[in-house]
Short mmCIF file of N, CA and C and ligand atoms in Angstrom, two decimals:
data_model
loop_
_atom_site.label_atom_id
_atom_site.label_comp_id
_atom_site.label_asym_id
_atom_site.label_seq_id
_atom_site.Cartn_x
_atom_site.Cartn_y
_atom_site.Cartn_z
N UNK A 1 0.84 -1.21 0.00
CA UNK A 1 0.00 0.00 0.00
C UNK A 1 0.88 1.26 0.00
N UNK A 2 0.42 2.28 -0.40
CA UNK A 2 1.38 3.42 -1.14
C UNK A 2 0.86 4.20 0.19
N UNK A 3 1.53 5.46 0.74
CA UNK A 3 0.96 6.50 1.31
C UNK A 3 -0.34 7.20 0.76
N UNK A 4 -1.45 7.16 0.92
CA UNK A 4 -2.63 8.14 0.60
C UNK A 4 -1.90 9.57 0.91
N UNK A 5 -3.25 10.29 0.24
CA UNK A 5 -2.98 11.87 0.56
C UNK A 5 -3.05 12.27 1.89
N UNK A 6 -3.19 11.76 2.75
CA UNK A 6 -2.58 11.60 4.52
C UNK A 6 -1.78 11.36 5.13
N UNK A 7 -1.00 10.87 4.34
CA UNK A 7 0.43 10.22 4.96
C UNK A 7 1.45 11.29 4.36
N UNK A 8 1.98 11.72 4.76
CA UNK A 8 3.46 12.99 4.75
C UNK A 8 4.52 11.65 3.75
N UNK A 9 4.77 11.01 5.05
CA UNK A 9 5.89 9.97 4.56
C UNK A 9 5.93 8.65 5.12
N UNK A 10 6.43 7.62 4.72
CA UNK A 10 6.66 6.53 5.10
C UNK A 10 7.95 6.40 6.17
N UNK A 11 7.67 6.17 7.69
CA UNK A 11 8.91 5.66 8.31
C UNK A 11 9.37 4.84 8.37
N UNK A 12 8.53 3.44 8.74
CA UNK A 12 8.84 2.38 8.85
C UNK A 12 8.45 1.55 7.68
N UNK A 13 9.22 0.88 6.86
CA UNK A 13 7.88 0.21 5.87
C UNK A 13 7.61 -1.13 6.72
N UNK A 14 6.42 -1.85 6.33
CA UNK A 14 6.67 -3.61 6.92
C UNK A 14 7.36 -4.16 7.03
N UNK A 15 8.38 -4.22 5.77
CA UNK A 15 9.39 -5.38 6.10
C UNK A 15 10.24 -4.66 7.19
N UNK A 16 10.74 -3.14 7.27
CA UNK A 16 11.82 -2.38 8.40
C UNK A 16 10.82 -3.23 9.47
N UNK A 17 9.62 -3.01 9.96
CA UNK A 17 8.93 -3.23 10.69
C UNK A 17 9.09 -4.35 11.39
N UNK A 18 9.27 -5.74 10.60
CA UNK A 18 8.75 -7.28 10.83
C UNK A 18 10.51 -7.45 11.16
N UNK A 19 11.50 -6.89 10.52
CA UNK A 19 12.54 -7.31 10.90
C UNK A 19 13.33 -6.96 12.53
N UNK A 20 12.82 -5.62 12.74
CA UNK A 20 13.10 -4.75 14.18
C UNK A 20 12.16 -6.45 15.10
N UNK A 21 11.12 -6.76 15.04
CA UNK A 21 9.93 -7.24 15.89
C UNK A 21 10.99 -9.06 15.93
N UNK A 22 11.51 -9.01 14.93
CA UNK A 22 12.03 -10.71 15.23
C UNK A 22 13.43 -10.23 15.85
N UNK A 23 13.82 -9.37 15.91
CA UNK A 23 14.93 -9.00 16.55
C UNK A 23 14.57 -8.96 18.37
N UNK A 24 13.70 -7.96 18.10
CA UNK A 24 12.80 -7.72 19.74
C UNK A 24 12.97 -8.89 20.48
N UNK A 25 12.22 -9.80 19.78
CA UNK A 25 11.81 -11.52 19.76
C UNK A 25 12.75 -12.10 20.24
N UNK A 26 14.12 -12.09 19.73
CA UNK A 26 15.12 -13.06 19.91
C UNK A 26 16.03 -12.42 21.20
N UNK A 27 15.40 -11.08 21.73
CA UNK A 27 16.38 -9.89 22.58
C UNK A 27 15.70 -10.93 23.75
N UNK A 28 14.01 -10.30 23.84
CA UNK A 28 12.75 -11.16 24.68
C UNK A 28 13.16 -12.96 25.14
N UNK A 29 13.34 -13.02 24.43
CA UNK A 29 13.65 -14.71 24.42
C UNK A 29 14.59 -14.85 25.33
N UNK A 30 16.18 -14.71 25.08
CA UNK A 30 17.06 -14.20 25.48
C UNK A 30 16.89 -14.51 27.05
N UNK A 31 16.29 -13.18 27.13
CA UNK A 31 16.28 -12.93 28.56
C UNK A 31 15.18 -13.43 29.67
N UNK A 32 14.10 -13.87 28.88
CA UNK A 32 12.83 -14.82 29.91
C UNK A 32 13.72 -16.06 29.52
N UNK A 33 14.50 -16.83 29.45
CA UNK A 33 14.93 -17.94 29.14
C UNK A 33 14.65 -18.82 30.54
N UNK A 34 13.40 -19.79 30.59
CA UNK A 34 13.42 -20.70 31.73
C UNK A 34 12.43 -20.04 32.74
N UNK A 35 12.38 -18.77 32.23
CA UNK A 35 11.35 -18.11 32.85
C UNK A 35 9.82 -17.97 32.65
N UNK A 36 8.63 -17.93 33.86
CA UNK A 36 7.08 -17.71 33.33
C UNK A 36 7.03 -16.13 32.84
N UNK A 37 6.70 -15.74 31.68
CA UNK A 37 6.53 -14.73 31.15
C UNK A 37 4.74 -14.52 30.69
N UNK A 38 4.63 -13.72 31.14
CA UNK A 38 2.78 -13.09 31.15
C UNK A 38 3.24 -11.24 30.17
N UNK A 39 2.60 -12.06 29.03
CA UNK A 39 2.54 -10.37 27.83
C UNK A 39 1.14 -9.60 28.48
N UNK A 40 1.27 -8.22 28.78
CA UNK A 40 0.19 -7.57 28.52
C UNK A 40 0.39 -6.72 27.59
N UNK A 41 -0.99 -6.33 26.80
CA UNK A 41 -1.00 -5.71 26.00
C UNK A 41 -2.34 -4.14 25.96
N UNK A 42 -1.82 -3.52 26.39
CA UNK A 42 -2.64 -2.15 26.28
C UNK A 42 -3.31 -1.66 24.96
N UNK A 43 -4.77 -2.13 25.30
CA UNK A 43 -5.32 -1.89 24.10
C UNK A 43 -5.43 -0.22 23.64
N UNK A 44 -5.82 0.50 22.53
CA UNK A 44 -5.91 -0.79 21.06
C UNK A 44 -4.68 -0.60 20.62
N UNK A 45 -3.71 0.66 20.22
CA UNK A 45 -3.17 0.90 19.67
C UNK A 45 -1.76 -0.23 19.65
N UNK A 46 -1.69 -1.06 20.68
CA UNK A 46 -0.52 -1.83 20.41
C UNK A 46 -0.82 -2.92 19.96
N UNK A 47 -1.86 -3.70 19.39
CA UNK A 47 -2.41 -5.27 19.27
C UNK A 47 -1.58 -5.66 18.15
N UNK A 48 -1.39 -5.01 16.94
CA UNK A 48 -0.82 -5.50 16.05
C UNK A 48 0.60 -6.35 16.33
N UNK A 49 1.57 -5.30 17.03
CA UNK A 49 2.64 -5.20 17.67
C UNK A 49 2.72 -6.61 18.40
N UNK A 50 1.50 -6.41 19.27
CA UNK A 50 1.74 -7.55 20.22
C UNK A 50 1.72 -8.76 19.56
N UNK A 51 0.46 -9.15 18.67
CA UNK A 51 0.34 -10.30 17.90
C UNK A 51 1.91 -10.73 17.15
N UNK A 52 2.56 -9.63 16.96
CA UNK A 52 3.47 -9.81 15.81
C UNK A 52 4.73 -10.36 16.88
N UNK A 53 4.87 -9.65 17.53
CA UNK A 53 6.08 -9.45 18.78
C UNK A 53 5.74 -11.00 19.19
N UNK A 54 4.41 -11.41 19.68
CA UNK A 54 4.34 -12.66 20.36
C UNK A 54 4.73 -14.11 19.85
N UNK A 55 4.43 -13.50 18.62
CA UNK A 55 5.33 -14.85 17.40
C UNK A 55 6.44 -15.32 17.43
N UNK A 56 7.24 -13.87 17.79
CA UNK A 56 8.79 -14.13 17.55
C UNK A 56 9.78 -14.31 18.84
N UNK A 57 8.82 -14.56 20.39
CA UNK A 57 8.93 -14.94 21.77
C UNK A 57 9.02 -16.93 21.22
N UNK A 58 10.04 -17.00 21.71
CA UNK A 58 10.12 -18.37 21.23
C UNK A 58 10.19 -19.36 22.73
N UNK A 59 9.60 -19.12 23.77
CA UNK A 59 9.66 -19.31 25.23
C UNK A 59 7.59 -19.85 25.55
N UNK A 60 7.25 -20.50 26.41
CA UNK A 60 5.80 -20.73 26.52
C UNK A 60 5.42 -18.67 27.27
N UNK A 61 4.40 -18.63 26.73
CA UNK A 61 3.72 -17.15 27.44
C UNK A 61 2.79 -17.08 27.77
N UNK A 62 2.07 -16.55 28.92
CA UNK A 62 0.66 -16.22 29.16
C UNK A 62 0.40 -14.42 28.27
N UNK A 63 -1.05 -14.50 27.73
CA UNK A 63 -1.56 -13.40 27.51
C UNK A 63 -2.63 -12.67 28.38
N UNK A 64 -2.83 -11.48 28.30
CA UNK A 64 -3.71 -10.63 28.90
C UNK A 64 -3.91 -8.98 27.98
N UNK A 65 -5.16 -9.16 27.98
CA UNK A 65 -5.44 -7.55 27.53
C UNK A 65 -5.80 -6.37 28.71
N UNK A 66 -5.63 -5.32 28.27
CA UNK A 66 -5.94 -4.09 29.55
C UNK A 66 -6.42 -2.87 28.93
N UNK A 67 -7.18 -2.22 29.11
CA UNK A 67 -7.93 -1.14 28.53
C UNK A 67 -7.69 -0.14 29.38
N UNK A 68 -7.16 1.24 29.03
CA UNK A 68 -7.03 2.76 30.15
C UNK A 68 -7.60 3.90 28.98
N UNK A 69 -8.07 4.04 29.40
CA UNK A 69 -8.03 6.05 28.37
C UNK A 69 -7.66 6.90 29.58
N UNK A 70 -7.13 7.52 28.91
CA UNK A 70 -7.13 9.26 29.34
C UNK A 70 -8.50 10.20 29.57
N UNK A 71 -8.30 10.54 30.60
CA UNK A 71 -9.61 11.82 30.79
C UNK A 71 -9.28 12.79 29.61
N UNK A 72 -8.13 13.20 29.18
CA UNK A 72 -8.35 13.54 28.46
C UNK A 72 -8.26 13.09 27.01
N UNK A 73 -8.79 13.12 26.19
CA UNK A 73 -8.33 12.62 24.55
C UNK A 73 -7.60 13.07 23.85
N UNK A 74 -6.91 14.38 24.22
CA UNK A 74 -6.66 14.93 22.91
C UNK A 74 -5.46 14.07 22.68
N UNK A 75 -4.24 14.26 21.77
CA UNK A 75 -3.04 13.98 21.74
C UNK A 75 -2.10 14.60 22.86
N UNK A 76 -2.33 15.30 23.74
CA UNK A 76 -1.47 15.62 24.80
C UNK A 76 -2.06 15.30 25.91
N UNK A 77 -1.34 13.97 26.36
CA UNK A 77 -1.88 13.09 27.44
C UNK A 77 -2.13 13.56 28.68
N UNK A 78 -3.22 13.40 29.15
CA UNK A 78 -3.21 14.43 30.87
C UNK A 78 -2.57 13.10 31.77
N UNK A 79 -2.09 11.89 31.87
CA UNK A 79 -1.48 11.77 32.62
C UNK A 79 -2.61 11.28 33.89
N UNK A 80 -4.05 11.37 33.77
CA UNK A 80 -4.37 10.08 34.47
C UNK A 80 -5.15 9.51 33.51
N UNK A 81 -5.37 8.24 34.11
CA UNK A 81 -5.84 7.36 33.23
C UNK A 81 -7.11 6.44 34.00
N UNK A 82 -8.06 5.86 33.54
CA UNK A 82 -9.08 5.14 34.14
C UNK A 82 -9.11 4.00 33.47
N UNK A 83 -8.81 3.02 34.69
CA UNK A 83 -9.35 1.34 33.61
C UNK A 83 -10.46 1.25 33.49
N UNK A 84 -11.00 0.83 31.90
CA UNK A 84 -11.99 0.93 31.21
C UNK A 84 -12.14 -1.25 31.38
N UNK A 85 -10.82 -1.98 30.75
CA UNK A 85 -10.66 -3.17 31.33
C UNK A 85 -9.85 -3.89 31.39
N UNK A 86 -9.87 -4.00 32.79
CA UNK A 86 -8.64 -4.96 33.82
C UNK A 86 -8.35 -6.01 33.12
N UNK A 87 -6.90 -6.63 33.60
CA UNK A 87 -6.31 -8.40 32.92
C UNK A 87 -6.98 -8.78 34.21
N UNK A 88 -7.32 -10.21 33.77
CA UNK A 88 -7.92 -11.57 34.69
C UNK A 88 -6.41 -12.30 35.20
N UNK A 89 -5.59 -11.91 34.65
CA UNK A 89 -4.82 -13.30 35.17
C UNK A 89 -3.64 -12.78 36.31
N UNK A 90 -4.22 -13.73 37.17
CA UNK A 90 -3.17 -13.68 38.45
C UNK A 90 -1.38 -12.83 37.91
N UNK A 91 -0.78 -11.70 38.77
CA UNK A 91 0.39 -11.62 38.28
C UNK A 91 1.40 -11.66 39.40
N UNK A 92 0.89 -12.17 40.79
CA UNK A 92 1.48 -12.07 41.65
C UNK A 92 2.93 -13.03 41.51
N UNK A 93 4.07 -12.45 41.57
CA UNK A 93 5.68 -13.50 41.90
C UNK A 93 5.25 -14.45 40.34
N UNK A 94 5.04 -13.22 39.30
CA UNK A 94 5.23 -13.90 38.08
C UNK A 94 5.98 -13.14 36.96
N UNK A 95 6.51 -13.02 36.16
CA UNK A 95 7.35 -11.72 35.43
C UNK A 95 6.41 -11.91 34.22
N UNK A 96 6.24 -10.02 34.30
CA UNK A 96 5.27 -9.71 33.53
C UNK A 96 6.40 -8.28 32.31
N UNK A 97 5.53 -8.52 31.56
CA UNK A 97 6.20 -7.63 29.99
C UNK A 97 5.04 -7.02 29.62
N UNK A 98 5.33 -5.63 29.58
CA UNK A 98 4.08 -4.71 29.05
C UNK A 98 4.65 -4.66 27.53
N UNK A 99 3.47 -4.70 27.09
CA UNK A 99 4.17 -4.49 25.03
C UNK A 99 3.36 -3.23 24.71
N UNK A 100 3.81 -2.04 24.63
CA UNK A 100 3.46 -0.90 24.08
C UNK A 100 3.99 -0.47 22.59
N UNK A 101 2.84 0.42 21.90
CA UNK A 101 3.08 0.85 20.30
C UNK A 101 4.00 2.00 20.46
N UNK A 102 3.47 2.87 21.64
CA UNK A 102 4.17 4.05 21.80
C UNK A 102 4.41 4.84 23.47
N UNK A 103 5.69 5.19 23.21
CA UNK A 103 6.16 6.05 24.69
C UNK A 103 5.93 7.31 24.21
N UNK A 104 5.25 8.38 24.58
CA UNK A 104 5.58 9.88 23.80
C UNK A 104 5.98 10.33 25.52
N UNK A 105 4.62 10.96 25.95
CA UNK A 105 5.16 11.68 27.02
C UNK A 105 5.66 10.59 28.24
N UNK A 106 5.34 9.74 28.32
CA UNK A 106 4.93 7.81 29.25
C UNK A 106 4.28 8.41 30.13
N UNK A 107 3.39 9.47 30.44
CA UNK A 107 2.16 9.73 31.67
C UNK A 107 1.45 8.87 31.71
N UNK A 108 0.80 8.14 30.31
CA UNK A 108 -0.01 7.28 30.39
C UNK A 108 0.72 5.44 30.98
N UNK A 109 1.81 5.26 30.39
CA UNK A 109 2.26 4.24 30.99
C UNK A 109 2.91 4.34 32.49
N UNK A 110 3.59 5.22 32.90
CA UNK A 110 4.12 5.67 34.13
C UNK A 110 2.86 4.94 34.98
N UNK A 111 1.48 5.25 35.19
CA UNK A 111 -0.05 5.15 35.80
C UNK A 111 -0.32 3.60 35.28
N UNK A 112 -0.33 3.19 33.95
CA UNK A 112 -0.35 1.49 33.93
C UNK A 112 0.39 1.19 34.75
N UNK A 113 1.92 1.53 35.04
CA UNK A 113 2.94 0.45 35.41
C UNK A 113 3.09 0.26 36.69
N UNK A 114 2.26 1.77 37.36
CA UNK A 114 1.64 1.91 39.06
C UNK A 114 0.66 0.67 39.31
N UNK A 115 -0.05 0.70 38.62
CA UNK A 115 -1.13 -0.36 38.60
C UNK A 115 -0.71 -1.63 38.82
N UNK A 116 0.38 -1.91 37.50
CA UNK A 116 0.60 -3.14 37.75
C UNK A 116 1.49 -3.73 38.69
N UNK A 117 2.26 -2.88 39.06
CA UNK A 117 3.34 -3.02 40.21
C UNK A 117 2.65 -3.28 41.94
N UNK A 118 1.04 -2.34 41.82
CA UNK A 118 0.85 -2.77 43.23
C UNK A 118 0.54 -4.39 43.45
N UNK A 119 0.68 -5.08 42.06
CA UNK A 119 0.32 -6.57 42.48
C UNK A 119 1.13 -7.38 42.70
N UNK A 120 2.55 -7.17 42.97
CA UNK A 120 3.70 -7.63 43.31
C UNK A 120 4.20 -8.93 42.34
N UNK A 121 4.08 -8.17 40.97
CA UNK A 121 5.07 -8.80 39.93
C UNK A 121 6.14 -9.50 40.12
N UNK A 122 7.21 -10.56 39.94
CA UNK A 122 8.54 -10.89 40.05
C UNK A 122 9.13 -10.09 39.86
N UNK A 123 8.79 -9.83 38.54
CA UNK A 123 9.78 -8.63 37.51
C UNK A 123 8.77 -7.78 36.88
N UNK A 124 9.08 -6.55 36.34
CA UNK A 124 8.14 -5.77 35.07
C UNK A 124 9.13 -5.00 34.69
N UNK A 125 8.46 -5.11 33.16
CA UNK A 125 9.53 -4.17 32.21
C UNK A 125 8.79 -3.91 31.10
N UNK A 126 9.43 -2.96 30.46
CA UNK A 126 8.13 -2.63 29.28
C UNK A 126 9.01 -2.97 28.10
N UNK A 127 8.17 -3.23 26.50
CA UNK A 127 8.67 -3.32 25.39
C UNK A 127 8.09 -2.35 24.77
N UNK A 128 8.77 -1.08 23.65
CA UNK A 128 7.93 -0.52 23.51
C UNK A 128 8.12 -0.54 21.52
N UNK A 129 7.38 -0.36 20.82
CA UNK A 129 7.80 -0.34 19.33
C UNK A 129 8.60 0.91 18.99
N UNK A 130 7.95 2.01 19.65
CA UNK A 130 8.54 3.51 19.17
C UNK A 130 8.57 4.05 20.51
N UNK A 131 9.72 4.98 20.48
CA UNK A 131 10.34 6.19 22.09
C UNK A 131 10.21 6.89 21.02
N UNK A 132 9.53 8.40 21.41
CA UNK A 132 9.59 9.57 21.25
C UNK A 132 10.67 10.35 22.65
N UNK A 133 11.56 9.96 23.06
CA UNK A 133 11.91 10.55 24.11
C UNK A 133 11.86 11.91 24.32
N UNK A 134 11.87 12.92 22.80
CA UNK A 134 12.20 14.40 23.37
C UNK A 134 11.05 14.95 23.71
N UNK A 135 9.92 13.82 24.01
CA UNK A 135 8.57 14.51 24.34
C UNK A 135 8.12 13.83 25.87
N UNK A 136 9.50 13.13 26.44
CA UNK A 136 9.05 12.63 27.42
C UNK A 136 8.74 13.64 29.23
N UNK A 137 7.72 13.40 29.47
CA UNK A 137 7.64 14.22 30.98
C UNK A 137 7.81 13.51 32.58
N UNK A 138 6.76 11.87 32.12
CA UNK A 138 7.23 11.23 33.09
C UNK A 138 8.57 10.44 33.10
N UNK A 139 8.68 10.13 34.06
CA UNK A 139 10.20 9.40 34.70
C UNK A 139 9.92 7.80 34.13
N UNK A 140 10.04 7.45 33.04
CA UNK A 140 10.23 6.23 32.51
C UNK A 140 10.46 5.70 31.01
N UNK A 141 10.74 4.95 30.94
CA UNK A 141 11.99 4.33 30.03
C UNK A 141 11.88 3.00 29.62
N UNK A 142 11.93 2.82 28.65
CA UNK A 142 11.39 0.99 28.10
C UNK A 142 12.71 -0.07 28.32
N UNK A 143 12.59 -0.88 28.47
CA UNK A 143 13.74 -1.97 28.53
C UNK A 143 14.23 -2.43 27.25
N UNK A 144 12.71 -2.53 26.39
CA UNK A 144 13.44 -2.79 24.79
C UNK A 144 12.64 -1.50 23.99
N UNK A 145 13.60 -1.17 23.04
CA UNK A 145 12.55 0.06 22.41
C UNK A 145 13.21 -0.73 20.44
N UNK A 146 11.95 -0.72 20.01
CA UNK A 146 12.19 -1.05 18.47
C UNK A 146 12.72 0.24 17.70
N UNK A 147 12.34 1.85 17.61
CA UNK A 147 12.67 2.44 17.15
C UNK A 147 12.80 3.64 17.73
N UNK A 148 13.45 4.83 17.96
CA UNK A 148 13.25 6.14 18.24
C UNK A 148 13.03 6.65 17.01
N UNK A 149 12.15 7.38 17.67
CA UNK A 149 11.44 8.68 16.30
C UNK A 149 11.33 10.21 16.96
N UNK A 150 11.38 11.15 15.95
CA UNK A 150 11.18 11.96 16.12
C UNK A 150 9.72 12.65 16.80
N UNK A 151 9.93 13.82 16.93
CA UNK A 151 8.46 14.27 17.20
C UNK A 151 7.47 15.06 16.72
N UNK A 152 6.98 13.53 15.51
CA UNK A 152 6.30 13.55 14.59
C UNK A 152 4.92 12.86 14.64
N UNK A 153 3.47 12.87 14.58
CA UNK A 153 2.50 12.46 15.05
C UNK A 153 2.48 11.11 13.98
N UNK A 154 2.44 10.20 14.19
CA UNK A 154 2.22 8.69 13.63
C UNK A 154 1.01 7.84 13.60
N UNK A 155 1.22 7.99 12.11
CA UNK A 155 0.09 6.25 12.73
C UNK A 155 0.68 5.01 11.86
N UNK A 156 -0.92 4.35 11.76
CA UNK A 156 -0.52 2.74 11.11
C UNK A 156 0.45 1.83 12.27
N UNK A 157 -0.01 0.73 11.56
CA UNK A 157 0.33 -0.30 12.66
C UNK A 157 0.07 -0.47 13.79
N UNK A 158 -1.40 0.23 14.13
CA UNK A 158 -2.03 -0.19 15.32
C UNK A 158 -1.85 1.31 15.67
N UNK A 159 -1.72 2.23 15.35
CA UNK A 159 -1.24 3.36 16.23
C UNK A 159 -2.52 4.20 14.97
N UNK A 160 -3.84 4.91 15.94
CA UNK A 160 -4.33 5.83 14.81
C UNK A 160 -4.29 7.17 15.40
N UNK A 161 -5.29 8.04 14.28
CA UNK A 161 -5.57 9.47 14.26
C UNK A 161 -7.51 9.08 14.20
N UNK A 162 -8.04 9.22 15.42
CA UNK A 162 -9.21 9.48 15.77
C UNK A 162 -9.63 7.87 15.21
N UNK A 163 -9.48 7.26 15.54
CA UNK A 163 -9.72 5.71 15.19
C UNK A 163 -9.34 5.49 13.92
N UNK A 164 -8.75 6.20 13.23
CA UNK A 164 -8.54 5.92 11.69
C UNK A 164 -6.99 5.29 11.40
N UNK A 165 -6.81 4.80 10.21
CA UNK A 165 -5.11 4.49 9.57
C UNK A 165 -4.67 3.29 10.60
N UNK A 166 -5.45 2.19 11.59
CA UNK A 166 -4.78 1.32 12.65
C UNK A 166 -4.35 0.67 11.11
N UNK A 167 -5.13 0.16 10.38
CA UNK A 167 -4.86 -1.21 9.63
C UNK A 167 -3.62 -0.32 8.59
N UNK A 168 -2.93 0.08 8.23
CA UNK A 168 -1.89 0.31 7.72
C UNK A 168 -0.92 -0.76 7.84
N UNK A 169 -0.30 -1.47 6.61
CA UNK A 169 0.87 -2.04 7.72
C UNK A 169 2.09 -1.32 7.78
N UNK A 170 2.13 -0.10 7.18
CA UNK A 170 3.11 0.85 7.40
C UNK A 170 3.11 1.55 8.60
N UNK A 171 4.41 2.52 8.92
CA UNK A 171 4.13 3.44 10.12
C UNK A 171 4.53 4.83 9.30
N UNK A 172 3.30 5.74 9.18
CA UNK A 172 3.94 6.77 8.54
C UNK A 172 3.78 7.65 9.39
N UNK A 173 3.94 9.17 9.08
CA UNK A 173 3.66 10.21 9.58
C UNK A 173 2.59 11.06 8.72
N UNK A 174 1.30 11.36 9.68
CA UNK A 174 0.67 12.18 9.56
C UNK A 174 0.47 13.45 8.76
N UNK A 175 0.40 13.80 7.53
CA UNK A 175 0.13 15.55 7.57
C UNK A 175 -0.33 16.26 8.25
N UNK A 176 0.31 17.11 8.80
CA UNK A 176 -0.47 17.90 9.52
C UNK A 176 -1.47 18.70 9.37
N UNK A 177 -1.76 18.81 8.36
CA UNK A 177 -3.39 19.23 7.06
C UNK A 177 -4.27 18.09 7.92
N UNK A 178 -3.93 17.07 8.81
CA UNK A 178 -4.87 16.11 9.18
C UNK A 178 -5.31 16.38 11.07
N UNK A 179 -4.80 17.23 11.64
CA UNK A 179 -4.29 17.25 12.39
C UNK A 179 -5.10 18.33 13.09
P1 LIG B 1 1.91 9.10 26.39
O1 LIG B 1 2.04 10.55 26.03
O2 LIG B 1 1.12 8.93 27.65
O3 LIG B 1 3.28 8.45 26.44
O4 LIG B 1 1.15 8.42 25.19
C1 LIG B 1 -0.14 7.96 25.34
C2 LIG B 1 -0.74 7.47 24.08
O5 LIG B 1 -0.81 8.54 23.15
C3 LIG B 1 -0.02 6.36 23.33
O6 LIG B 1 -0.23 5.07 23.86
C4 LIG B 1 -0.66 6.51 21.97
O7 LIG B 1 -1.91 5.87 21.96
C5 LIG B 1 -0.85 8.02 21.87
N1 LIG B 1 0.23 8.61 21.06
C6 LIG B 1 1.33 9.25 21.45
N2 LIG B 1 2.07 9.64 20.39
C7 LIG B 1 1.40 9.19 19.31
C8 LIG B 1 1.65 9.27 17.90
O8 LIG B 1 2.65 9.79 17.39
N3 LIG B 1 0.71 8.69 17.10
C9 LIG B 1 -0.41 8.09 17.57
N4 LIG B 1 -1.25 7.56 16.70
N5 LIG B 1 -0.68 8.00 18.89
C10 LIG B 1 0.22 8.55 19.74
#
């Protein structure tokens, strides 16, 4: 699929994409080696990611989904967040991996990772596809990051603009004519 008249430019194409994610995979592997590993995945914008990322975990895994919005919506995250819906599965003295699409400011993950920490995890660490770091405010930092990008508004690949562009399998950047 070509960029539409919405897309500025292409960053990532699929294949850049699928090759960073088996890399992730073999980093992930690596290091749960022998270990119980439980993926969560913060809906929606990371599912693709996760599905893709979970392929290339070559170790047994538990899954779980988790739902938060922001009070606020816009693109500048206010930094609290309300679970909309909780994971079911026990995470107590088990090592857990958050798989995120995106870090911009991490207000919103900083408040997941509160959450998940009061349940007394083994371990937690986050995976994230893209760091925007020069837009970061809260105090946190991914353990694996697939790409740094600029600070440029993105979508595709699970990442949209008002529910739109998830199914892309590209990651482009936005016009800001869209914006
Ligand atoms: P935060 O600022 O709390 O780190 O990011 C919260 C959420 O804002 C991300 O999970 C993502 O849904 C959204 N977000 C941040 N930057 C971008 C971006 O460049 N593109 C899209 N589509 N969403 C973004």
């Amino acid at each position: 699929m070509q960029p539409g008249h919405n897309i500025e430019s292409v960053l990532y194409s699929a294949g850049d994409i699928s090759e960073r994610v088996k890399e992730l995979g073999k980093l992930i592997t690596e290091a749960y080696s022998g270990k119980e590993l439980i993926l969560i995945c913060p809906l929606k914008g990371s599912v693709i990611f996760f599905a893709d990322l979970m392929r290339e975990i070559k170790i047994p895994v538990e899954i779980d989904f988790m739902s938060v919005s922001s009070y606020n919506s816009s693109t500048i995250s206010s930094g609290e967040v309300k679970v909309l819906k909780d994971i079911s599965t026990g995470i107590a003295e088990k090592h857990v991996l958050i798989i995120e699409d995106i870090i911009d400011t991490g207000l919103t993950l900083k408040e997941v990772r509160g959450i998940i920490e009061k349940r007394k995890p083994a371990s937690l660490k986050i995976c994230t596809l893209l760091n925007k770091p020069s837009r970061r405010i809260a105090d946190i930092e991914p353990d694996w990051s697939g790409f740094v990008i600029p600070d440029k508004f993105v979508v595709g690949y699970g990442l949209d603009y008002g529910e739109k562009f998830r199914n892309l399998p590209y990651i482009g950047v936005l016009k800001t004519s869209n914006t």
